[in-house]
PDB file of N, CA and C in Angstrom:
ATOM      1  N   UNK A 134     119.928 113.483  98.218  1.00 59.00           N
ATOM      2  CA  UNK A 134     119.955 113.575  96.782  1.00 59.00           C
ATOM      3  C   UNK A 134     120.419 112.282  96.136  1.00 59.00           C
ATOM      4  N   UNK A 135     120.713 111.284  96.950  1.00 68.00           N
ATOM      5  CA  UNK A 135     121.167 110.014  96.405  1.00 68.00           C
ATOM      6  C   UNK A 135     120.223 108.905  96.845  1.00 68.00           C
ATOM      7  N   UNK A 136     120.072 107.907  96.005  1.00 72.00           N
ATOM      8  CA  UNK A 136     119.214 106.775  96.327  1.00 72.00           C
ATOM      9  C   UNK A 136     120.000 105.575  96.829  1.00 72.00           C
ATOM     10  N   UNK A 137     121.325 105.643  96.796  1.00 77.00           N
ATOM     11  CA  UNK A 137     122.155 104.514  97.225  1.00 77.00           C
ATOM     12  C   UNK A 137     121.902 104.125  98.672  1.00 77.00           C
ATOM     13  N   UNK A 138     121.583 105.080  99.520  1.00 85.00           N
ATOM     14  CA  UNK A 138     121.403 104.793 100.933  1.00 85.00           C
ATOM     15  C   UNK A 138     119.927 104.719 101.333  1.00 85.00           C
ATOM     16  N   UNK A 139     119.052 104.475 100.377  1.00 93.00           N
ATOM     17  CA  UNK A 139     117.623 104.292 100.621  1.00 93.00           C
ATOM     18  C   UNK A 139     117.353 102.803 100.752  1.00 93.00           C
ATOM     19  N   UNK A 140     116.685 102.392 101.840  1.00 96.00           N
ATOM     20  CA  UNK A 140     116.374 100.982 102.081  1.00 96.00           C
ATOM     21  C   UNK A 140     114.886 100.835 102.360  1.00 96.00           C
ATOM     22  N   UNK A 141     114.272  99.836 101.751  1.00 97.00           N
ATOM     23  CA  UNK A 141     112.866  99.536 102.000  1.00 97.00           C
ATOM     24  C   UNK A 141     112.772  98.408 103.011  1.00 97.00           C
ATOM     25  N   UNK A 142     111.730  98.437 103.839  1.00 98.00           N
ATOM     26  CA  UNK A 142     111.538  97.461 104.905  1.00 98.00           C
ATOM     27  C   UNK A 142     110.217  96.734 104.683  1.00 98.00           C
ATOM     28  N   UNK A 143     110.158  95.485 105.154  1.00 98.00           N
ATOM     29  CA  UNK A 143     108.971  94.657 104.950  1.00 98.00           C
ATOM     30  C   UNK A 143     107.799  95.170 105.790  1.00 98.00           C
ATOM     31  N   UNK A 144     106.626  95.226 105.153  1.00 98.00           N
ATOM     32  CA  UNK A 144     105.387  95.613 105.830  1.00 98.00           C
ATOM     33  C   UNK A 144     104.358  94.533 105.539  1.00 98.00           C
ATOM     34  N   UNK A 145     103.573  94.145 106.559  1.00 97.00           N
ATOM     35  CA  UNK A 145     102.570  93.097 106.380  1.00 97.00           C
ATOM     36  C   UNK A 145     101.371  93.551 105.551  1.00 97.00           C
ATOM     37  N   UNK A 146     101.194  94.839 105.360  1.00 97.00           N
ATOM     38  CA  UNK A 146     100.055  95.390 104.616  1.00 97.00           C
ATOM     39  C   UNK A 146     100.585  96.063 103.342  1.00 97.00           C
ATOM     40  N   UNK A 147     100.080  95.629 102.190  1.00 97.00           N
ATOM     41  CA  UNK A 147     100.525  96.199 100.912  1.00 97.00           C
ATOM     42  C   UNK A 147     100.124  97.659 100.721  1.00 97.00           C
ATOM     43  N   UNK A 148      99.262  98.171 101.607  1.00 98.00           N
ATOM     44  CA  UNK A 148      98.828  99.564 101.506  1.00 98.00           C
ATOM     45  C   UNK A 148      99.642 100.495 102.401  1.00 98.00           C
ATOM     46  N   UNK A 149     100.744  99.979 102.924  1.00 98.00           N
ATOM     47  CA  UNK A 149     101.651 100.781 103.743  1.00 98.00           C
ATOM     48  C   UNK A 149     103.057 100.566 103.207  1.00 98.00           C
ATOM     49  N   UNK A 150     103.835 101.630 103.166  1.00 98.00           N
ATOM     50  CA  UNK A 150     105.218 101.552 102.692  1.00 98.00           C
ATOM     51  C   UNK A 150     106.139 102.019 103.818  1.00 98.00           C
ATOM     52  N   UNK A 151     107.299 101.382 103.911  1.00 98.00           N
ATOM     53  CA  UNK A 151     108.288 101.761 104.924  1.00 98.00           C
ATOM     54  C   UNK A 151     109.665 101.797 104.277  1.00 98.00           C
ATOM     55  N   UNK A 152     110.384 102.872 104.525  1.00 97.00           N
ATOM     56  CA  UNK A 152     111.745 102.986 104.008  1.00 97.00           C
ATOM     57  C   UNK A 152     112.579 103.814 104.962  1.00 97.00           C
ATOM     58  N   UNK A 153     113.886 103.689 104.821  1.00 97.00           N
ATOM     59  CA  UNK A 153     114.802 104.466 105.650  1.00 97.00           C
ATOM     60  C   UNK A 153     115.884 105.062 104.773  1.00 97.00           C
ATOM     61  N   UNK A 154     116.486 106.108 105.288  1.00 95.00           N
ATOM     62  CA  UNK A 154     117.596 106.762 104.593  1.00 95.00           C
ATOM     63  C   UNK A 154     118.624 107.126 105.653  1.00 95.00           C
ATOM     64  N   UNK A 155     119.853 106.700 105.403  1.00 91.00           N
ATOM     65  CA  UNK A 155     120.948 106.944 106.342  1.00 91.00           C
ATOM     66  C   UNK A 155     122.012 107.770 105.652  1.00 91.00           C
ATOM     67  N   UNK A 156     122.443 108.818 106.339  1.00 87.00           N
ATOM     68  CA  UNK A 156     123.512 109.670 105.829  1.00 87.00           C
ATOM     69  C   UNK A 156     124.427 109.999 107.010  1.00 87.00           C
ATOM     70  N   UNK A 157     125.549 109.318 107.087  1.00 85.00           N
ATOM     71  CA  UNK A 157     126.429 109.488 108.244  1.00 85.00           C
ATOM     72  C   UNK A 157     125.735 108.978 109.488  1.00 85.00           C
ATOM     73  N   UNK A 158     125.641 109.841 110.511  1.00 87.00           N
ATOM     74  CA  UNK A 158     124.951 109.468 111.751  1.00 87.00           C
ATOM     75  C   UNK A 158     123.449 109.757 111.688  1.00 87.00           C
ATOM     76  N   UNK A 159     122.993 110.466 110.665  1.00 93.00           N
ATOM     77  CA  UNK A 159     121.577 110.785 110.525  1.00 93.00           C
ATOM     78  C   UNK A 159     120.840 109.597 109.933  1.00 93.00           C
ATOM     79  N   UNK A 160     119.767 109.184 110.613  1.00 96.00           N
ATOM     80  CA  UNK A 160     118.957 108.065 110.156  1.00 96.00           C
ATOM     81  C   UNK A 160     117.491 108.440 110.295  1.00 96.00           C
ATOM     82  N   UNK A 161     116.775 108.403 109.183  1.00 97.00           N
ATOM     83  CA  UNK A 161     115.346 108.711 109.138  1.00 97.00           C
ATOM     84  C   UNK A 161     114.605 107.464 108.661  1.00 97.00           C
ATOM     85  N   UNK A 162     113.486 107.154 109.324  1.00 98.00           N
ATOM     86  CA  UNK A 162     112.606 106.071 108.903  1.00 98.00           C
ATOM     87  C   UNK A 162     111.241 106.678 108.619  1.00 98.00           C
ATOM     88  N   UNK A 163     110.677 106.320 107.464  1.00 98.00           N
ATOM     89  CA  UNK A 163     109.354 106.808 107.077  1.00 98.00           C
ATOM     90  C   UNK A 163     108.435 105.612 106.908  1.00 98.00           C
ATOM     91  N   UNK A 164     107.274 105.676 107.556  1.00 98.00           N
ATOM     92  CA  UNK A 164     106.231 104.674 107.387  1.00 98.00           C
ATOM     93  C   UNK A 164     104.980 105.440 106.999  1.00 98.00           C
ATOM     94  N   UNK A 165     104.414 105.112 105.831  1.00 98.00           N
ATOM     95  CA  UNK A 165     103.333 105.920 105.262  1.00 98.00           C
ATOM     96  C   UNK A 165     102.223 105.035 104.706  1.00 98.00           C
ATOM     97  N   UNK A 166     100.988 105.441 104.932  1.00 97.00           N
ATOM     98  CA  UNK A 166      99.862 104.742 104.331  1.00 97.00           C
ATOM     99  C   UNK A 166      99.712 105.166 102.871  1.00 97.00           C
ATOM    100  N   UNK A 167      99.325 104.229 102.042  1.00 97.00           N
ATOM    101  CA  UNK A 167      99.046 104.515 100.635  1.00 97.00           C
ATOM    102  C   UNK A 167      97.546 104.561 100.379  1.00 97.00           C
ATOM    103  N   UNK A 168      96.762 104.350 101.435  1.00 97.00           N
ATOM    104  CA  UNK A 168      95.300 104.333 101.346  1.00 97.00           C
ATOM    105  C   UNK A 168      94.761 105.626 101.958  1.00 97.00           C
ATOM    106  N   UNK A 169      94.218 106.532 101.146  1.00 95.00           N
ATOM    107  CA  UNK A 169      93.759 107.811 101.675  1.00 95.00           C
ATOM    108  C   UNK A 169      92.406 107.750 102.387  1.00 95.00           C
ATOM    109  N   UNK A 170      91.776 106.571 102.438  1.00 96.00           N
ATOM    110  CA  UNK A 170      90.422 106.479 102.960  1.00 96.00           C
ATOM    111  C   UNK A 170      90.277 105.664 104.240  1.00 96.00           C
ATOM    112  N   UNK A 171      91.117 104.653 104.450  1.00 97.00           N
ATOM    113  CA  UNK A 171      90.920 103.724 105.558  1.00 97.00           C
ATOM    114  C   UNK A 171      92.069 103.764 106.548  1.00 97.00           C
ATOM    115  N   UNK A 172      91.748 103.463 107.795  1.00 98.00           N
ATOM    116  CA  UNK A 172      92.767 103.298 108.832  1.00 98.00           C
ATOM    117  C   UNK A 172      93.518 102.011 108.543  1.00 98.00           C
ATOM    118  N   UNK A 173      94.819 102.038 108.646  1.00 97.00           N
ATOM    119  CA  UNK A 173      95.664 100.869 108.410  1.00 97.00           C
ATOM    120  C   UNK A 173      96.434 100.549 109.683  1.00 97.00           C
ATOM    121  N   UNK A 174      96.357  99.279 110.104  1.00 97.00           N
ATOM    122  CA  UNK A 174      97.116  98.783 111.246  1.00 97.00           C
ATOM    123  C   UNK A 174      97.946  97.622 110.749  1.00 97.00           C
ATOM    124  N   UNK A 175      99.248  97.659 111.028  1.00 98.00           N
ATOM    125  CA  UNK A 175     100.125  96.625 110.489  1.00 98.00           C
ATOM    126  C   UNK A 175     101.418  96.546 111.291  1.00 98.00           C
ATOM    127  N   UNK A 176     102.177  95.510 111.004  1.00 98.00           N
ATOM    128  CA  UNK A 176     103.525  95.375 111.550  1.00 98.00           C
ATOM    129  C   UNK A 176     104.526  95.713 110.468  1.00 98.00           C
ATOM    130  N   UNK A 177     105.562  96.426 110.865  1.00 98.00           N
ATOM    131  CA  UNK A 177     106.683  96.749 109.998  1.00 98.00           C
ATOM    132  C   UNK A 177     107.879  95.988 110.549  1.00 98.00           C
ATOM    133  N   UNK A 178     108.624  95.350 109.668  1.00 98.00           N
ATOM    134  CA  UNK A 178     109.802  94.579 110.051  1.00 98.00           C
ATOM    135  C   UNK A 178     111.035  95.316 109.548  1.00 98.00           C
ATOM    136  N   UNK A 179     111.743  95.951 110.472  1.00 98.00           N
ATOM    137  CA  UNK A 179     112.915  96.744 110.103  1.00 98.00           C
ATOM    138  C   UNK A 179     114.112  95.847 109.834  1.00 98.00           C
ATOM    139  N   UNK A 180     114.826  96.131 108.771  1.00 97.00           N
ATOM    140  CA  UNK A 180     116.075  95.443 108.456  1.00 97.00           C
ATOM    141  C   UNK A 180     117.164  96.124 109.271  1.00 97.00           C
ATOM    142  N   UNK A 181     117.360  95.631 110.481  1.00 97.00           N
ATOM    143  CA  UNK A 181     118.259  96.288 111.428  1.00 97.00           C
ATOM    144  C   UNK A 181     119.693  96.417 110.908  1.00 97.00           C
ATOM    145  N   UNK A 182     120.282  95.375 110.277  1.00 96.00           N
ATOM    146  CA  UNK A 182     121.633  95.559 109.744  1.00 96.00           C
ATOM    147  C   UNK A 182     121.712  96.675 108.696  1.00 96.00           C
ATOM    148  N   UNK A 183     120.650  96.869 107.910  1.00 94.00           N
ATOM    149  CA  UNK A 183     120.641  97.960 106.930  1.00 94.00           C
ATOM    150  C   UNK A 183     120.623  99.323 107.626  1.00 94.00           C
ATOM    151  N   UNK A 184     120.166  99.325 108.884  1.00 94.00           N
ATOM    152  CA  UNK A 184     120.155 100.559 109.672  1.00 94.00           C
ATOM    153  C   UNK A 184     121.449 100.740 110.466  1.00 94.00           C
ATOM    154  N   UNK A 185     122.370  99.785 110.299  1.00 92.00           N
ATOM    155  CA  UNK A 185     123.626  99.853 111.027  1.00 92.00           C
ATOM    156  C   UNK A 185     123.514  99.350 112.453  1.00 92.00           C
ATOM    157  N   UNK A 186     122.523  98.517 112.735  1.00 95.00           N
ATOM    158  CA  UNK A 186     122.281  98.007 114.087  1.00 95.00           C
ATOM    159  C   UNK A 186     122.258  96.486 114.084  1.00 95.00           C
ATOM    160  N   UNK A 187     122.308  95.906 115.275  1.00 96.00           N
ATOM    161  CA  UNK A 187     122.151  94.468 115.426  1.00 96.00           C
ATOM    162  C   UNK A 187     120.668  94.140 115.506  1.00 96.00           C
ATOM    163  N   UNK A 188     120.317  92.898 115.160  1.00 96.00           N
ATOM    164  CA  UNK A 188     118.901  92.486 115.118  1.00 96.00           C
ATOM    165  C   UNK A 188     118.184  92.735 116.436  1.00 96.00           C
ATOM    166  N   UNK A 189     118.849  92.584 117.572  1.00 97.00           N
ATOM    167  CA  UNK A 189     118.192  92.688 118.873  1.00 97.00           C
ATOM    168  C   UNK A 189     118.209  94.108 119.442  1.00 97.00           C
ATOM    169  N   UNK A 190     118.788  95.066 118.745  1.00 97.00           N
ATOM    170  CA  UNK A 190     118.884  96.437 119.261  1.00 97.00           C
ATOM    171  C   UNK A 190     117.511  97.098 119.387  1.00 97.00           C
ATOM    172  N   UNK A 191     117.461  98.069 120.273  1.00 97.00           N
ATOM    173  CA  UNK A 191     116.287  98.919 120.436  1.00 97.00           C
ATOM    174  C   UNK A 191     116.637 100.305 119.908  1.00 97.00           C
ATOM    175  N   UNK A 192     115.725 100.890 119.155  1.00 97.00           N
ATOM    176  CA  UNK A 192     115.937 102.225 118.594  1.00 97.00           C
ATOM    177  C   UNK A 192     115.095 103.238 119.364  1.00 97.00           C
ATOM    178  N   UNK A 193     115.711 104.328 119.787  1.00 98.00           N
ATOM    179  CA  UNK A 193     114.955 105.438 120.365  1.00 98.00           C
ATOM    180  C   UNK A 193     114.650 106.389 119.212  1.00 98.00           C
ATOM    181  N   UNK A 194     113.355 106.569 118.914  1.00 98.00           N
ATOM    182  CA  UNK A 194     112.965 107.389 117.765  1.00 98.00           C
ATOM    183  C   UNK A 194     112.065 108.535 118.211  1.00 98.00           C
ATOM    184  N   UNK A 195     112.141 109.621 117.457  1.00 98.00           N
ATOM    185  CA  UNK A 195     111.281 110.781 117.672  1.00 98.00           C
ATOM    186  C   UNK A 195     110.552 111.083 116.373  1.00 98.00           C
ATOM    187  N   UNK A 196     109.227 111.154 116.448  1.00 97.00           N
ATOM    188  CA  UNK A 196     108.414 111.484 115.279  1.00 97.00           C
ATOM    189  C   UNK A 196     108.575 112.969 114.985  1.00 97.00           C
ATOM    190  N   UNK A 197     109.067 113.282 113.817  1.00 96.00           N
ATOM    191  CA  UNK A 197     109.318 114.676 113.440  1.00 96.00           C
ATOM    192  C   UNK A 197     108.029 115.446 113.173  1.00 96.00           C
ATOM    193  N   UNK A 198     106.910 114.756 113.010  1.00 94.00           N
ATOM    194  CA  UNK A 198     105.632 115.424 112.763  1.00 94.00           C
ATOM    195  C   UNK A 198     104.923 115.738 114.072  1.00 94.00           C
ATOM    196  N   UNK A 199     104.819 114.740 114.957  1.00 93.00           N
ATOM    197  CA  UNK A 199     104.047 114.904 116.194  1.00 93.00           C
ATOM    198  C   UNK A 199     104.897 115.202 117.415  1.00 93.00           C
ATOM    199  N   UNK A 200     106.199 114.894 117.346  1.00 96.00           N
ATOM    200  CA  UNK A 200     107.067 115.076 118.497  1.00 96.00           C
ATOM    201  C   UNK A 200     107.046 113.901 119.466  1.00 96.00           C
ATOM    202  N   UNK A 201     106.265 112.860 119.166  1.00 96.00           N
ATOM    203  CA  UNK A 201     106.174 111.687 120.040  1.00 96.00           C
ATOM    204  C   UNK A 201     107.493 110.915 120.029  1.00 96.00           C
ATOM    205  N   UNK A 202     107.819 110.324 121.173  1.00 97.00           N
ATOM    206  CA  UNK A 202     109.017 109.491 121.312  1.00 97.00           C
ATOM    207  C   UNK A 202     108.588 108.052 121.536  1.00 97.00           C
ATOM    208  N   UNK A 203     109.313 107.122 120.922  1.00 97.00           N
ATOM    209  CA  UNK A 203     109.041 105.700 121.085  1.00 97.00           C
ATOM    210  C   UNK A 203     110.343 104.928 121.169  1.00 97.00           C
ATOM    211  N   UNK A 204     110.248 103.719 121.676  1.00 97.00           N
ATOM    212  CA  UNK A 204     111.317 102.735 121.635  1.00 97.00           C
ATOM    213  C   UNK A 204     110.882 101.678 120.633  1.00 97.00           C
ATOM    214  N   UNK A 205     111.604 101.519 119.545  1.00 97.00           N
ATOM    215  CA  UNK A 205     111.254 100.549 118.511  1.00 97.00           C
ATOM    216  C   UNK A 205     112.275  99.429 118.496  1.00 97.00           C
ATOM    217  N   UNK A 206     111.787  98.227 118.193  1.00 97.00           N
ATOM    218  CA  UNK A 206     112.640  97.074 117.971  1.00 97.00           C
ATOM    219  C   UNK A 206     112.510  96.676 116.505  1.00 97.00           C
ATOM    220  N   UNK A 207     112.952  95.490 116.169  1.00 97.00           N
ATOM    221  CA  UNK A 207     112.879  95.052 114.770  1.00 97.00           C
ATOM    222  C   UNK A 207     111.441  95.053 114.262  1.00 97.00           C
ATOM    223  N   UNK A 208     110.490  94.612 115.083  1.00 98.00           N
ATOM    224  CA  UNK A 208     109.084  94.609 114.685  1.00 98.00           C
ATOM    225  C   UNK A 208     108.397  95.816 115.306  1.00 98.00           C
ATOM    226  N   UNK A 209     107.751  96.607 114.452  1.00 97.00           N
ATOM    227  CA  UNK A 209     107.073  97.821 114.903  1.00 97.00           C
ATOM    228  C   UNK A 209     105.606  97.736 114.496  1.00 97.00           C
ATOM    229  N   UNK A 210     104.708  97.905 115.462  1.00 97.00           N
ATOM    230  CA  UNK A 210     103.280  97.990 115.159  1.00 97.00           C
ATOM    231  C   UNK A 210     102.948  99.453 114.884  1.00 97.00           C
ATOM    232  N   UNK A 211     102.233  99.705 113.788  1.00 97.00           N
ATOM    233  CA  UNK A 211     101.810 101.071 113.483  1.00 97.00           C
ATOM    234  C   UNK A 211     100.324 101.096 113.159  1.00 97.00           C
ATOM    235  N   UNK A 212      99.714 102.219 113.482  1.00 97.00           N
ATOM    236  CA  UNK A 212      98.324 102.487 113.123  1.00 97.00           C
ATOM    237  C   UNK A 212      98.323 103.853 112.453  1.00 97.00           C
ATOM    238  N   UNK A 213      97.921 103.869 111.204  1.00 97.00           N
ATOM    239  CA  UNK A 213      97.916 105.124 110.440  1.00 97.00           C
ATOM    240  C   UNK A 213      96.490 105.449 110.029  1.00 97.00           C
ATOM    241  N   UNK A 214      96.033 106.600 110.447  1.00 96.00           N
ATOM    242  CA  UNK A 214      94.688 107.083 110.132  1.00 96.00           C
ATOM    243  C   UNK A 214      94.837 108.287 109.211  1.00 96.00           C
ATOM    244  N   UNK A 215      94.393 108.188 107.951  1.00 94.00           N
ATOM    245  CA  UNK A 215      94.597 109.299 107.020  1.00 94.00           C
ATOM    246  C   UNK A 215      93.892 110.593 107.437  1.00 94.00           C
ATOM    247  N   UNK A 216      92.937 110.505 108.358  1.00 94.00           N
ATOM    248  CA  UNK A 216      92.275 111.717 108.837  1.00 94.00           C
ATOM    249  C   UNK A 216      93.093 112.420 109.923  1.00 94.00           C
ATOM    250  N   UNK A 217      94.103 111.707 110.477  1.00 93.00           N
ATOM    251  CA  UNK A 217      94.931 112.296 111.537  1.00 93.00           C
ATOM    252  C   UNK A 217      96.406 112.317 111.156  1.00 93.00           C
ATOM    253  N   UNK A 218      96.959 111.127 110.902  1.00 91.00           N
ATOM    254  CA  UNK A 218      98.391 111.008 110.593  1.00 91.00           C
ATOM    255  C   UNK A 218      98.566 110.007 109.461  1.00 91.00           C
ATOM    256  N   UNK A 219      99.001 110.469 108.311  1.00 95.00           N
ATOM    257  CA  UNK A 219      99.198 109.570 107.174  1.00 95.00           C
ATOM    258  C   UNK A 219     100.559 108.905 107.217  1.00 95.00           C
ATOM    259  N   UNK A 220     101.457 109.404 108.088  1.00 97.00           N
ATOM    260  CA  UNK A 220     102.816 108.862 108.101  1.00 97.00           C
ATOM    261  C   UNK A 220     103.490 109.101 109.436  1.00 97.00           C
ATOM    262  N   UNK A 221     104.483 108.269 109.702  1.00 97.00           N
ATOM    263  CA  UNK A 221     105.444 108.526 110.775  1.00 97.00           C
ATOM    264  C   UNK A 221     106.761 108.836 110.064  1.00 97.00           C
ATOM    265  N   UNK A 222     107.318 109.970 110.351  1.00 98.00           N
ATOM    266  CA  UNK A 222     108.643 110.334 109.875  1.00 98.00           C
ATOM    267  C   UNK A 222     109.489 110.466 111.125  1.00 98.00           C
ATOM    268  N   UNK A 223     110.299 109.435 111.393  1.00 98.00           N
ATOM    269  CA  UNK A 223     111.014 109.410 112.659  1.00 98.00           C
ATOM    270  C   UNK A 223     112.507 109.549 112.460  1.00 98.00           C
ATOM    271  N   UNK A 224     113.105 110.245 113.385  1.00 98.00           N
ATOM    272  CA  UNK A 224     114.562 110.378 113.444  1.00 98.00           C
ATOM    273  C   UNK A 224     115.044 109.432 114.532  1.00 98.00           C
ATOM    274  N   UNK A 225     116.005 108.595 114.184  1.00 97.00           N
ATOM    275  CA  UNK A 225     116.591 107.660 115.148  1.00 97.00           C
ATOM    276  C   UNK A 225     117.682 108.394 115.904  1.00 97.00           C
ATOM    277  N   UNK A 226     117.569 108.369 117.237  1.00 92.00           N
ATOM    278  CA  UNK A 226     118.571 109.027 118.075  1.00 92.00           C
ATOM    279  C   UNK A 226     119.838 108.178 118.114  1.00 92.00           C
ATOM    280  N   UNK A 227     121.019 108.805 118.019  1.00 84.00           N
ATOM    281  CA  UNK A 227     122.265 108.044 118.045  1.00 84.00           C
ATOM    282  C   UNK A 227     122.502 107.337 119.374  1.00 84.00           C
TER     283      UNK A 227
END
């Protein structure tokens, strides 16, 4: 319910948005396409200190939509297909 802990992250494609929200130990990262028609492939650059991590840390994340698990670093490659998955909503494991 608060925007103070909302952080936006750099994305190489203007048609994709990335943001995170941290509340205590809970950390969610959302990466979403803004283009409802085309597949978007891009790099997302996470602001690791804003996530409470060091630049070189690795994040273990679980996609809350698909259940997929990944290991993410500061640079994350994503492919978003609006016909399959318009977003990654991931929970960062502590």
